[in-house]
Tab-separated table of C-alpha atoms in Angstrom:
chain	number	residue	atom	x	y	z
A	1	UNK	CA	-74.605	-284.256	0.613
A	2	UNK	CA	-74.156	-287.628	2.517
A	3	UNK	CA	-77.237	-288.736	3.893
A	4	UNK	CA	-76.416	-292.514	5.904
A	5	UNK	CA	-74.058	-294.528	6.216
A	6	UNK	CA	-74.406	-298.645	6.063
A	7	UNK	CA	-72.228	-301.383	7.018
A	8	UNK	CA	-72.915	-304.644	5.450
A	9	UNK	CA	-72.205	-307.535	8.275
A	10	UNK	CA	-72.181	-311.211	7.541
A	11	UNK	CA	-73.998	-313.686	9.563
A	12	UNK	CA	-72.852	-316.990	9.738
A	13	UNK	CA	-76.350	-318.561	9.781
A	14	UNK	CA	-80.028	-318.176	9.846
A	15	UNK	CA	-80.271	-318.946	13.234
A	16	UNK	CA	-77.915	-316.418	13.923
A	17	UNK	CA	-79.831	-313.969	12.069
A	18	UNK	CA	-82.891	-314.556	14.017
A	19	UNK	CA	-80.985	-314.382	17.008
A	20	UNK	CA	-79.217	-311.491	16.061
A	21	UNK	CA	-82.676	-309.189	14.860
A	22	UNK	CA	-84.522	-310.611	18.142
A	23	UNK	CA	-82.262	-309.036	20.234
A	24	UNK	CA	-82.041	-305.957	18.519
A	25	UNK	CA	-85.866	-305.382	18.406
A	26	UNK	CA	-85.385	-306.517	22.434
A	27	UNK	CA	-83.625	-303.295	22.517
A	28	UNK	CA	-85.732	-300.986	20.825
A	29	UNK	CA	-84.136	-300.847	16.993
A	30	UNK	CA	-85.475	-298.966	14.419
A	31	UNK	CA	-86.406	-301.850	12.403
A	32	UNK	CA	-85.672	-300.657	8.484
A	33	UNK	CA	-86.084	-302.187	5.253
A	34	UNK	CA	-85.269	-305.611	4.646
A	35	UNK	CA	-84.853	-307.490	1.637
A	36	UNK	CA	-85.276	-311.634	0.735
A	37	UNK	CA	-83.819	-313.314	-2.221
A	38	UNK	CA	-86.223	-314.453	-4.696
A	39	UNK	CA	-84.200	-317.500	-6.091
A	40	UNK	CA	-82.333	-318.612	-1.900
A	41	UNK	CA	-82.316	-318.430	1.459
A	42	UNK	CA	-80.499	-314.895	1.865
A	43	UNK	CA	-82.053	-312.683	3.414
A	44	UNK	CA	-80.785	-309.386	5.296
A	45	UNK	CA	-82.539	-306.715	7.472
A	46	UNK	CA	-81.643	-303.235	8.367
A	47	UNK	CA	-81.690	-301.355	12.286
A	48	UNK	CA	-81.186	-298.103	12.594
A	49	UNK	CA	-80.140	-295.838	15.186
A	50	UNK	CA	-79.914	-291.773	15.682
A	51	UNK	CA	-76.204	-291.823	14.779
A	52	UNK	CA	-74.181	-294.108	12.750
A	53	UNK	CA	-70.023	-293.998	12.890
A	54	UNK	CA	-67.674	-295.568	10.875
A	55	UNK	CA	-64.028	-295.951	11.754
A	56	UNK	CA	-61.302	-297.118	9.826
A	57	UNK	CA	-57.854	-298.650	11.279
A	58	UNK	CA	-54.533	-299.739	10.314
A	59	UNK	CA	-51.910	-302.064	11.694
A	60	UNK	CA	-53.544	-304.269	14.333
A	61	UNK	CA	-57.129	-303.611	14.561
A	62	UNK	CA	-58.026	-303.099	18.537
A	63	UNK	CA	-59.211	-305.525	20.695
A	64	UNK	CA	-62.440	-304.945	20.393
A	65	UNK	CA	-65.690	-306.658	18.971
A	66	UNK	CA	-66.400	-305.807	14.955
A	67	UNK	CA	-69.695	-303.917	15.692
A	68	UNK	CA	-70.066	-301.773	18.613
A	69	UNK	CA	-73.132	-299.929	19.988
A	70	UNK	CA	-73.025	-296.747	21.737
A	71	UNK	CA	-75.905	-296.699	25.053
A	72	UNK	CA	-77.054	-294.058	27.347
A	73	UNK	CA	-77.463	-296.583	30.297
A	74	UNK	CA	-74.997	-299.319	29.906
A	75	UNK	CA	-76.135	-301.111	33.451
A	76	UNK	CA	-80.175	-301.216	32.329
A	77	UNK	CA	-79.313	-302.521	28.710
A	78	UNK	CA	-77.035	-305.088	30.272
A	79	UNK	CA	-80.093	-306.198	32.116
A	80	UNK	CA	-82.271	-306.603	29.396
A	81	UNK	CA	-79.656	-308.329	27.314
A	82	UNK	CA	-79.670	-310.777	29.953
A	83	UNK	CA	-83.713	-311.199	30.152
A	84	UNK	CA	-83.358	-311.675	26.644
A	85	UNK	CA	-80.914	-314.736	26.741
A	86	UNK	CA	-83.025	-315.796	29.429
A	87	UNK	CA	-85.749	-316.045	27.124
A	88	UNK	CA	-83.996	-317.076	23.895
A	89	UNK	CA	-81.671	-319.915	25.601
A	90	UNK	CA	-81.537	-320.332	28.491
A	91	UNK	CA	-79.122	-323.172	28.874
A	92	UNK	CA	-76.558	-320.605	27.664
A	93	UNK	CA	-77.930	-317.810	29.954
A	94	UNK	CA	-76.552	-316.132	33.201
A	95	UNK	CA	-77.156	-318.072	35.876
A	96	UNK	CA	-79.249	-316.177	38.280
A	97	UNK	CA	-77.902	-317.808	41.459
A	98	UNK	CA	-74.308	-317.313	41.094
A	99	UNK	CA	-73.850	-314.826	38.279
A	100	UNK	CA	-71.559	-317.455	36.265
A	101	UNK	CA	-72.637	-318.586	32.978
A	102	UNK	CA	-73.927	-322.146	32.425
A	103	UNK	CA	-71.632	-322.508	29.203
A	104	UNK	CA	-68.271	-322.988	29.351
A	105	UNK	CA	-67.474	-319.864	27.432
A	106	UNK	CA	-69.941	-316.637	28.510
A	107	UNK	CA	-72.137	-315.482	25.729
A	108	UNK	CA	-72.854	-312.279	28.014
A	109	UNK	CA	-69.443	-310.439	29.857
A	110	UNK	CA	-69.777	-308.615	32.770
A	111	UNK	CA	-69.455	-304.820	32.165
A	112	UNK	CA	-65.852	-303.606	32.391
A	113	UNK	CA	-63.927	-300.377	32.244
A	114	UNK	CA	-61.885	-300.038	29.176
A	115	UNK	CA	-58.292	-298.326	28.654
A	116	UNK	CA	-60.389	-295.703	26.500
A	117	UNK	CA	-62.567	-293.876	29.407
A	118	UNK	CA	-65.692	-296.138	28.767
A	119	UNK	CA	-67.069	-299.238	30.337
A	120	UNK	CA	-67.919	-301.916	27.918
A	121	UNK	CA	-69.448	-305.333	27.632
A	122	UNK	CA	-70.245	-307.733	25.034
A	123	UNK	CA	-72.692	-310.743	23.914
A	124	UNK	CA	-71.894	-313.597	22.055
A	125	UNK	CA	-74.501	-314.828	19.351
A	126	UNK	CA	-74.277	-318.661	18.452
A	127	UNK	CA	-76.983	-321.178	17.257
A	128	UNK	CA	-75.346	-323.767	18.465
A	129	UNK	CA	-74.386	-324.890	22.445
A	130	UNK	CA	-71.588	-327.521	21.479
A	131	UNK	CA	-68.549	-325.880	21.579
A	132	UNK	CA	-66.370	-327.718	18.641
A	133	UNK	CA	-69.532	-326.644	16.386
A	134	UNK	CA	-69.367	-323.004	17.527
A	135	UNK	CA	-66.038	-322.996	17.082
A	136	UNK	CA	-66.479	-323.479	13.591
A	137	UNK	CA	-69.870	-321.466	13.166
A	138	UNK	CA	-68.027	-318.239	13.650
A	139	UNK	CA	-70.401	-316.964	15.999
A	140	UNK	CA	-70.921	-313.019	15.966
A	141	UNK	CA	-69.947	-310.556	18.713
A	142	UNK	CA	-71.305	-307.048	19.960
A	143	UNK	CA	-69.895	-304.512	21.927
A	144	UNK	CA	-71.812	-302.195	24.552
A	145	UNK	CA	-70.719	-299.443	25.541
A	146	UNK	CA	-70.902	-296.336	27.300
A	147	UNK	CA	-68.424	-293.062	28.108
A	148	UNK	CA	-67.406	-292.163	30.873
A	149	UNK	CA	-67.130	-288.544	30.164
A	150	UNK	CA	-70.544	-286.919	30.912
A	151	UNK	CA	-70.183	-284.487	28.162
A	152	UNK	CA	-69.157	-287.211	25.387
A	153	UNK	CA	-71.368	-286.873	22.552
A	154	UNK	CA	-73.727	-283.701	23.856
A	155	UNK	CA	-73.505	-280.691	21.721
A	156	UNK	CA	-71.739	-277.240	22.876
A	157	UNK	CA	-74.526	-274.688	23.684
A	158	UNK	CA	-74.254	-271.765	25.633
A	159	UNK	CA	-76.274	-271.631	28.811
A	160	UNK	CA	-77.045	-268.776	31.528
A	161	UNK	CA	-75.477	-269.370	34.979
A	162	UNK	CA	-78.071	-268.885	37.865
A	163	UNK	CA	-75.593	-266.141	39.759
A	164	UNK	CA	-77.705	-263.314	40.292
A	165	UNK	CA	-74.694	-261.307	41.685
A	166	UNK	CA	-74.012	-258.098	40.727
A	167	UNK	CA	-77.463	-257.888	38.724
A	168	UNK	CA	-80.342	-255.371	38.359
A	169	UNK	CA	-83.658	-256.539	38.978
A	170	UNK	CA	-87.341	-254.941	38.455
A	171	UNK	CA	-90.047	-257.004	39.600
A	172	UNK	CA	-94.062	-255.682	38.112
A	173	UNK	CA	-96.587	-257.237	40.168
A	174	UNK	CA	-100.276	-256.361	39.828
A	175	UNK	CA	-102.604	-256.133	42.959
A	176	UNK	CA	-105.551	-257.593	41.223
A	177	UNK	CA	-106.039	-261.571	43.036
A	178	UNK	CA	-103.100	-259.775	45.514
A	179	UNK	CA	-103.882	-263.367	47.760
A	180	UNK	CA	-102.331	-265.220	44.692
A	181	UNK	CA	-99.802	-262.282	43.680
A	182	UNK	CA	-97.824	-261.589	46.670
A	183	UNK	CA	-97.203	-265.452	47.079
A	184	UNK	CA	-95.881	-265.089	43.790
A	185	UNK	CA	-93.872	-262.239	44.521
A	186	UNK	CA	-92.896	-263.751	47.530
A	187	UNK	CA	-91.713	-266.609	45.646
A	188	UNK	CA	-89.619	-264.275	43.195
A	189	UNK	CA	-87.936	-262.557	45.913
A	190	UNK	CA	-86.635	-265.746	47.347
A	191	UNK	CA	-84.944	-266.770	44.395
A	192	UNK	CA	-83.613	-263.727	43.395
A	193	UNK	CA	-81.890	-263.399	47.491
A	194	UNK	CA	-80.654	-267.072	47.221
A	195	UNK	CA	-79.241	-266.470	44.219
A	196	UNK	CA	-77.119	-263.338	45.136
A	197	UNK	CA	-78.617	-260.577	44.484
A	198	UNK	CA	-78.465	-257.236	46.733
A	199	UNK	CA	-81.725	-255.972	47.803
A	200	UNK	CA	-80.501	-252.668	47.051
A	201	UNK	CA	-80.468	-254.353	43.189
A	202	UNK	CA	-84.022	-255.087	43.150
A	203	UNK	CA	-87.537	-252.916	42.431
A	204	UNK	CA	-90.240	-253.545	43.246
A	205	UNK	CA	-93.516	-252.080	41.385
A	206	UNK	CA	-96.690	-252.806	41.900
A	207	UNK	CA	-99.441	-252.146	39.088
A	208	UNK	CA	-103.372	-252.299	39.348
A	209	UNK	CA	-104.145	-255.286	37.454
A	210	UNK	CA	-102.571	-257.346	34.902
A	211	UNK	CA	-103.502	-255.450	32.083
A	212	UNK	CA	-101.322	-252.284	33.368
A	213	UNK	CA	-98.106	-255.268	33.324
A	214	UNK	CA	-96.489	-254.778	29.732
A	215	UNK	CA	-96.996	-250.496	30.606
A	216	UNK	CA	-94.740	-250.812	33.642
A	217	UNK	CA	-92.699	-253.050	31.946
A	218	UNK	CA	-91.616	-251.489	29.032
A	219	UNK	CA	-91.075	-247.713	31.289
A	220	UNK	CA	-88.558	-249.775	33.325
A	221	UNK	CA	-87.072	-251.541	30.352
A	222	UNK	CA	-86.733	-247.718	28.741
A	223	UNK	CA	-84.805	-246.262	31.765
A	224	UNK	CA	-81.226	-244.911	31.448
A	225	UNK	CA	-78.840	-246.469	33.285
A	226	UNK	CA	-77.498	-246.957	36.004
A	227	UNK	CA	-81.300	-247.580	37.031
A	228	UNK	CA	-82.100	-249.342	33.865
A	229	UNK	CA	-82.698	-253.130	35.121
A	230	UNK	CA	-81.264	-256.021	33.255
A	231	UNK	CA	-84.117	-258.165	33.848
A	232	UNK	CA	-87.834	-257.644	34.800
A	233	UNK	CA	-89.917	-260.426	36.063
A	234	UNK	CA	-93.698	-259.813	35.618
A	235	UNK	CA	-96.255	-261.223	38.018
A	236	UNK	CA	-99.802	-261.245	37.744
A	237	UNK	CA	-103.402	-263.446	38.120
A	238	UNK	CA	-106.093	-263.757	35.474
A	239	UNK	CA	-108.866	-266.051	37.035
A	240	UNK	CA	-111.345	-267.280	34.379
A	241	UNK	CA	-114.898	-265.606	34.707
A	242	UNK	CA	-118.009	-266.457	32.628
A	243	UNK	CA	-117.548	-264.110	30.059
A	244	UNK	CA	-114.743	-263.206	27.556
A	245	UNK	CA	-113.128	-260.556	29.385
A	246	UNK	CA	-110.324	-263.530	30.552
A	247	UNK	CA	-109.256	-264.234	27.031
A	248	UNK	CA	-108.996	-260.638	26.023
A	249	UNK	CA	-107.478	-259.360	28.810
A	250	UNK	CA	-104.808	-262.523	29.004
A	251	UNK	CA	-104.115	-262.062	25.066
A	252	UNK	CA	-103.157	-258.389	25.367
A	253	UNK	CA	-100.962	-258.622	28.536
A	254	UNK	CA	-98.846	-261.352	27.297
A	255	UNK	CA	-98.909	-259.924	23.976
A	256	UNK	CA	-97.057	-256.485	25.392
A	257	UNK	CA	-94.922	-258.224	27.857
A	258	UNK	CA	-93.721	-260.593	24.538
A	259	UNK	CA	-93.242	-256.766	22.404
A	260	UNK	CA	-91.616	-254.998	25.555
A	261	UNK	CA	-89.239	-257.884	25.967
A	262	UNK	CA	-88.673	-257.738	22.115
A	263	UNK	CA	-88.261	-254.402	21.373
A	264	UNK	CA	-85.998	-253.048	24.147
A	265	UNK	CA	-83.787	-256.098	24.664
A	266	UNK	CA	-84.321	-256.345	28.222
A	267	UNK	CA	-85.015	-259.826	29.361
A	268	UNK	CA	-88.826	-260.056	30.691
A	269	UNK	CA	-90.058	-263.619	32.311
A	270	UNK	CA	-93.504	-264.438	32.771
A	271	UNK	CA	-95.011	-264.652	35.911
A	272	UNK	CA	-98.551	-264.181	34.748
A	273	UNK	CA	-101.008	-266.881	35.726
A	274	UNK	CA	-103.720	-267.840	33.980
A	275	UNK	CA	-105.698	-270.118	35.735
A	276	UNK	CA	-109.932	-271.463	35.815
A	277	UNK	CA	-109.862	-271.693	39.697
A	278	UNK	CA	-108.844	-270.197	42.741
A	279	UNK	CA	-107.457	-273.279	43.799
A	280	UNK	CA	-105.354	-273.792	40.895
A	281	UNK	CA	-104.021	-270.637	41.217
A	282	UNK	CA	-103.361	-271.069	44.787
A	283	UNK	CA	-101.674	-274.576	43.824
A	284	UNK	CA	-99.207	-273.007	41.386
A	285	UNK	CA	-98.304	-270.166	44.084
A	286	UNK	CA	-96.434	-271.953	46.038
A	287	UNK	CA	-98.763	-275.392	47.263
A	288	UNK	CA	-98.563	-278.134	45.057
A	289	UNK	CA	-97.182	-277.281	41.757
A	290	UNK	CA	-94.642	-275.053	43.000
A	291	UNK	CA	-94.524	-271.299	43.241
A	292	UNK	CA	-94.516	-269.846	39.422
A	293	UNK	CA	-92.936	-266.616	40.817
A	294	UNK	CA	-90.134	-268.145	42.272
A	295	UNK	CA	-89.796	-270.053	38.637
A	296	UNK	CA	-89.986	-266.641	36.713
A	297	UNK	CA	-87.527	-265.008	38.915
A	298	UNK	CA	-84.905	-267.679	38.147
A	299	UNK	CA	-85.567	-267.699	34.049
A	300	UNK	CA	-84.540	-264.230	34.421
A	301	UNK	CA	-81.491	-264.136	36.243
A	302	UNK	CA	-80.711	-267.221	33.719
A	303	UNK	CA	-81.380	-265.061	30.938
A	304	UNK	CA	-79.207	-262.196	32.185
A	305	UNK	CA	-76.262	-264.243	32.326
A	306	UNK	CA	-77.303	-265.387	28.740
A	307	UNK	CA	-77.373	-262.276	27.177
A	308	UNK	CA	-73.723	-261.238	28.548
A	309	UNK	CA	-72.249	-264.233	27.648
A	310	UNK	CA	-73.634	-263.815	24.248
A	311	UNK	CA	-72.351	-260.119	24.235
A	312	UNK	CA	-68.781	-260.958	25.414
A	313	UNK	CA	-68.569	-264.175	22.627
A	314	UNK	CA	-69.174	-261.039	19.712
């Protein structure tokens, strides 16, 4: 039932406030609705951002700034904080030469680690570049940081391993455009060997054209074990002609590979290229846009691992 979350903040001037929304929209801010008083000068604006936390202490609040912001890339927002105070003052900005600030008290910290596995660094925002006045302006703070835990904040998922160990294998290729097909199959080999498995693990049958694919497919998918595979990678060539033969042809064939793959529960990947040119088929067998065989071979052994995992969690 809760929707947001919003946390009113007080700025100490307007000046401030300009500051203070400039260097938000300098970091890309979600700028929301803001609101002006009809009858005064206040005036507030709302940013928002993906994910909003609040977090409530007792005792002796930490040592930290009242608003922190969570980054991806602490180092490239700490550069454009500093472009920005560059830009906004740039009496009170880094100094470029030496890396010291020209104020006596540094409106932007260097990033440091923190006692809580992050690294951290904060920006002071004041109107004013006399000290006794900022003193007394109460000039506001922010916080950047960023974990250093590379799974902080990334949702749990379960994801195939790319061991092909111990795995059956059943690989369909068609002999139709065999030039661009046994590069392909080539291809799917190659991954399947690097990635473990036997060649005693691994069958290999080869089909007229594309359209006979999703007939193989399904047989092998139907076996008994123990020569029932756990994965079949399909591998084929449609070149476009001047008629509509292509489209029917290429709708039907991945249309019974998508049924096979459904219907049986065997995981089929999609080696079937579809292409206008012999050159672009050529291109994504293996010259300049990789080899789409070797790419199938590895969604399948990926999948295998999946569906065990996913077996084993019931």
């Amino acid at each position: 039932m809760v929707k947001g979350i919003t946390l009113v903040h007080p700025v100490a001037s307007a000046e401030t406030f300009d500051r203070l929304a400039s260097l938000l929209s300098a970091l890309g801010f979600e700028a929301g609705k803001g609101w002006q008083d009809a009858d005064g000068p206040g005036r507030g604006a709302a940013f928002l951002a993906p994910i909003g936390n609040l977090e409530l202490v007792t005792g002796r609040p930490p040592a930290v700034p009242p608003i922190l912001i969570e980054v991806t890339h602490l180092d490239a927002v700490h550069a454009i904080v500093e472009r920005w105070l560059i830009a906004s003052h740039p009496t009170e900005a880094p100094s470029s030469t030496d890396n010291e600030p020209r104020s006596t008290d540094p409106l932007l910290t260097p990033i440091a680690p923190t006692h809580w596995n992050s690294r951290l660094f904060t920006v002071t925002l004041s109107p004013s570049t006399d000290n006794e006045q900022r003193s007394t302006d109460n000039p506001l703070t922010l916080g950047f940081w960023q974990s250093e835990n590379p799974l902080h904040g990334k949702p749990i998922a379960i994801e195939g391993d790319l061991s092909a160990a111990g795995m059956r294998y059943a690989i369909v290729a068609a002999r139709w455009n065999a030039v661009i097909v046994d590069r392909l199959l080539q291809g799917a080999l190659d991954a399947l060997l690097r990635s473990g498995a036997a060649r005693a693990d691994i069958r290999i049958v080869r089909v007229p054209g594309a359209w006979e694919i999703p007939s193989a497919a399904r047989t092998l998918a139907q076996l008994s074990a123990p020569d029932k595979p756990d994965a079949i990678v399909t591998l084929g060539c449609l070149l476009r002609g001047e008629t509509a033969h292509y489209e029917a042809i290429y709708t039907e064939v991945a249309r019974g590979i998508g049924q096979s793959q459904q219907e049986t529960g065997v995981p089929h990947s999609f080696g079937v290229l579809t292409c206008d040119t012999l050159e672009q088929a050529l291109d994504r067998a293996g010259l300049k846009a990789g080899n789409k065989g070797f790419e199938a071979a590895i969604a399948a052994i990926e999948m295998v691992s999946l569906h065990r995992k996913l077996a084993a969690s019931n």
